[in-house]
Amino acid sequence: QDKKASVFIDAETITHTVDKSEVKQTADKVVLKVNSTTISVADNKVALGDENATEPLVLGNELAQLMLDFMTECSNLDGNDVAD
């Protein structure tokens, strides 16, 4: 298997590449890529996929609260609450 690995370092960037994956680090961001899948981490921001997307993929605490509210509502249902 002809897999290649490389490391590039200069004053602004460190880039590690192994076959189809890459980690690129700058002073304010780390970007991880495997094929077309990307995760970027910056101050107060984590992006999965396109960091310029208009819809958030992960809502963190907001998602956790929504799921808790949903589960609470589900636990309050009984058989008489289901519409025919």
XYZ file of N, CA and C in Angstrom:
252
model
N 0.845 -1.179 0.000
C 0.000 0.000 0.000
C 0.889 1.240 0.000
N 0.599 2.124 -0.910
C 1.419 3.321 -1.085
C 0.858 4.514 -0.318
N 0.814 4.416 0.986
C 0.342 5.534 1.793
C 1.517 6.452 2.076
N 1.223 7.754 2.095
C 2.277 8.739 2.327
C 1.939 9.578 3.541
N 2.978 9.973 4.261
C 2.818 10.848 5.409
C 3.809 11.993 5.291
N 3.368 13.175 5.733
C 4.264 14.316 5.703
C 3.907 15.293 6.825
N 4.875 16.099 7.182
C 4.685 17.158 8.162
C 5.305 18.425 7.587
N 4.524 19.496 7.599
C 5.001 20.785 7.111
C 4.910 21.773 8.264
N 6.003 22.471 8.549
C 6.024 23.439 9.640
C 6.654 24.735 9.137
N 5.937 25.833 9.356
C 6.534 27.147 9.137
C 6.110 28.041 10.304
N 6.387 29.317 10.220
C 6.127 30.222 11.341
C 4.639 30.393 11.647
N 3.765 30.073 10.691
C 2.329 30.313 10.863
C 1.490 29.045 10.950
N 1.993 27.918 10.425
C 1.168 26.725 10.253
C 1.955 25.453 10.520
N 1.260 24.465 11.110
C 1.776 23.099 11.190
C 0.748 22.215 10.512
N 1.160 21.440 9.537
C 0.247 20.561 8.814
C 0.792 19.141 8.833
N -0.035 18.205 9.319
C 0.290 16.778 9.303
C -0.621 16.130 8.274
N -0.066 15.381 7.357
C -0.867 14.683 6.359
C -0.489 13.212 6.362
N -1.510 12.347 6.431
C -1.313 10.905 6.339
C -2.356 10.380 5.369
N -1.911 9.973 4.188
C -2.797 9.458 3.148
C -3.948 10.434 2.897
N -5.175 10.085 3.281
C -6.338 10.933 2.989
C -6.761 11.801 4.169
N -5.948 11.864 5.209
C -6.309 12.698 6.354
C -5.287 13.817 6.545
N -5.762 14.913 7.141
C -4.894 16.072 7.346
C -5.296 16.808 8.618
N -4.312 17.269 9.366
C -4.533 18.133 10.524
C -3.713 19.396 10.269
N -4.410 20.538 10.256
C -3.737 21.815 10.009
C -3.971 22.717 11.216
N -2.892 23.183 11.826
C -2.980 24.017 13.016
C -2.361 25.379 12.755
N -3.102 26.415 13.116
C -2.588 27.781 13.096
C -2.741 28.334 14.509
N -2.398 29.587 14.708
C -2.480 30.184 16.043
C -3.915 30.255 16.561
N -4.890 30.320 15.655
C -6.272 30.494 16.103
C -7.240 29.399 15.664
N -6.739 28.339 14.993
C -7.661 27.322 14.508
C -6.944 26.001 14.283
N -7.688 24.902 14.505
C -7.230 23.565 14.146
C -8.292 22.965 13.240
N -7.876 22.464 12.087
C -8.800 21.859 11.133
C -8.371 20.422 10.880
N -9.314 19.492 11.068
C -9.063 18.078 10.814
C -9.893 17.649 9.620
N -9.274 16.976 8.660
C -9.984 16.512 7.471
C -9.671 15.047 7.228
N -10.708 14.288 6.885
C -10.548 12.928 6.396
C -11.436 12.836 5.168
N -10.823 12.679 4.008
C -11.544 12.770 2.729
C -12.304 14.089 2.696
N -13.635 14.056 2.585
C -14.393 15.304 2.513
C -15.025 15.690 3.849
N -14.737 14.946 4.910
C -15.276 15.257 6.231
C -14.318 16.192 6.959
N -14.865 17.302 7.491
C -14.032 18.321 8.130
C -14.567 18.679 9.508
N -13.659 18.823 10.453
C -13.975 19.351 11.782
C -13.005 20.501 12.025
N -13.533 21.654 12.405
C -12.646 22.771 12.731
C -12.942 23.257 14.144
N -11.889 23.631 14.844
C -11.993 24.107 16.220
C -11.307 25.462 16.292
N -12.056 26.452 16.760
C -11.511 27.794 16.958
C -12.051 28.299 18.291
N -11.663 29.477 18.713
C -12.112 30.042 19.976
C -13.636 30.130 19.997
N -14.267 29.458 20.936
C -15.725 29.442 21.108
C -16.493 28.896 19.914
N -15.863 28.069 19.074
C -16.578 27.547 17.913
C -16.013 26.190 17.509
N -16.904 25.232 17.331
C -16.560 23.932 16.772
C -17.492 23.720 15.598
N -16.941 23.427 14.431
C -17.766 23.214 13.244
C -17.534 21.817 12.701
N -18.625 21.135 12.405
C -18.568 19.837 11.746
C -19.037 20.052 10.319
N -18.220 19.698 9.365
C -18.570 19.968 7.975
C -18.171 21.382 7.605
N -18.967 22.016 6.757
C -18.656 23.355 6.262
C -18.809 24.379 7.387
N -17.735 25.066 7.753
C -17.812 26.037 8.841
C -18.597 27.281 8.471
N -18.942 27.450 7.198
C -19.767 28.578 6.768
C -21.232 28.201 6.605
N -21.626 27.019 7.055
C -23.015 26.584 6.937
C -23.930 27.523 7.714
N -25.159 27.658 7.253
C -26.104 28.561 7.900
C -26.902 27.878 9.004
N -26.945 26.562 9.027
C -27.660 25.819 10.064
C -26.652 25.132 10.979
N -26.817 25.243 12.289
C -25.905 24.544 13.199
C -26.150 23.043 13.160
N -25.078 22.274 13.226
C -25.208 20.825 13.233
C -25.361 20.307 14.654
N -24.632 20.879 15.581
C -24.687 20.461 16.970
C -25.025 21.676 17.825
N -26.068 21.549 18.642
C -26.504 22.678 19.452
C -26.013 22.604 20.888
N -25.328 21.539 21.251
C -24.760 21.420 22.594
C -25.799 21.477 23.685
N -25.689 22.450 24.579
C -26.610 22.560 25.716
C -28.048 22.756 25.275
N -28.252 23.482 24.195
C -29.610 23.700 23.695
C -30.229 22.378 23.251
N -29.464 21.559 22.543
C -29.960 20.247 22.125
C -30.256 19.377 23.338
N -29.386 19.386 24.325
C -29.604 18.594 25.535
C -30.900 19.013 26.228
N -31.154 20.309 26.319
C -32.384 20.791 26.959
C -33.612 20.411 26.140
N -33.535 20.521 24.815
C -34.657 20.121 23.961
C -34.968 18.635 24.117
N -33.917 17.814 24.174
C -34.120 16.376 24.340
C -34.727 16.070 25.713
N -34.268 16.753 26.749
C -34.826 16.563 28.085
C -36.301 16.952 28.117
N -36.642 18.090 27.505
C -38.047 18.516 27.430
C -38.891 17.488 26.689
N -38.370 16.974 25.588
C -39.081 15.970 24.791
C -39.316 14.702 25.612
N -38.283 14.222 26.293
C -38.412 13.005 27.092
C -39.380 13.220 28.258
N -39.365 14.394 28.849
C -40.302 14.705 29.934
C -41.732 14.664 29.422
N -41.978 15.272 28.270
C -43.316 15.243 27.673
C -43.746 13.818 27.336
N -42.826 13.025 26.808
C -43.149 11.628 26.475
C -43.524 10.843 27.729
N -42.834 11.107 28.822
C -43.129 10.366 30.058
C -44.472 10.778 30.646
N -44.991 11.934 30.257
C -46.296 12.387 30.748
C -47.462 11.842 29.936
N -47.195 11.201 28.820
C -48.256 10.659 27.980
C -48.775 9.352 28.559
N -50.066 9.132 28.403
C -50.605 7.815 28.677
C -51.402 7.382 27.454
N -51.938 6.206 27.469
C -52.637 5.680 26.304
C -53.814 6.517 25.838
N -54.407 7.315 26.746
C -55.561 8.140 26.377
C -55.165 9.399 25.620
N -53.874 9.741 25.638
C -53.411 10.961 24.972
C -53.143 10.757 23.493
N -53.151 9.506 23.022
C -52.836 9.213 21.623
C -54.085 9.395 20.776
N -53.975 10.207 19.718
C -55.114 10.436 18.830
C -55.351 9.226 17.946
N -56.627 8.967 17.661
C -56.968 7.833 16.763
C -56.792 8.210 15.323
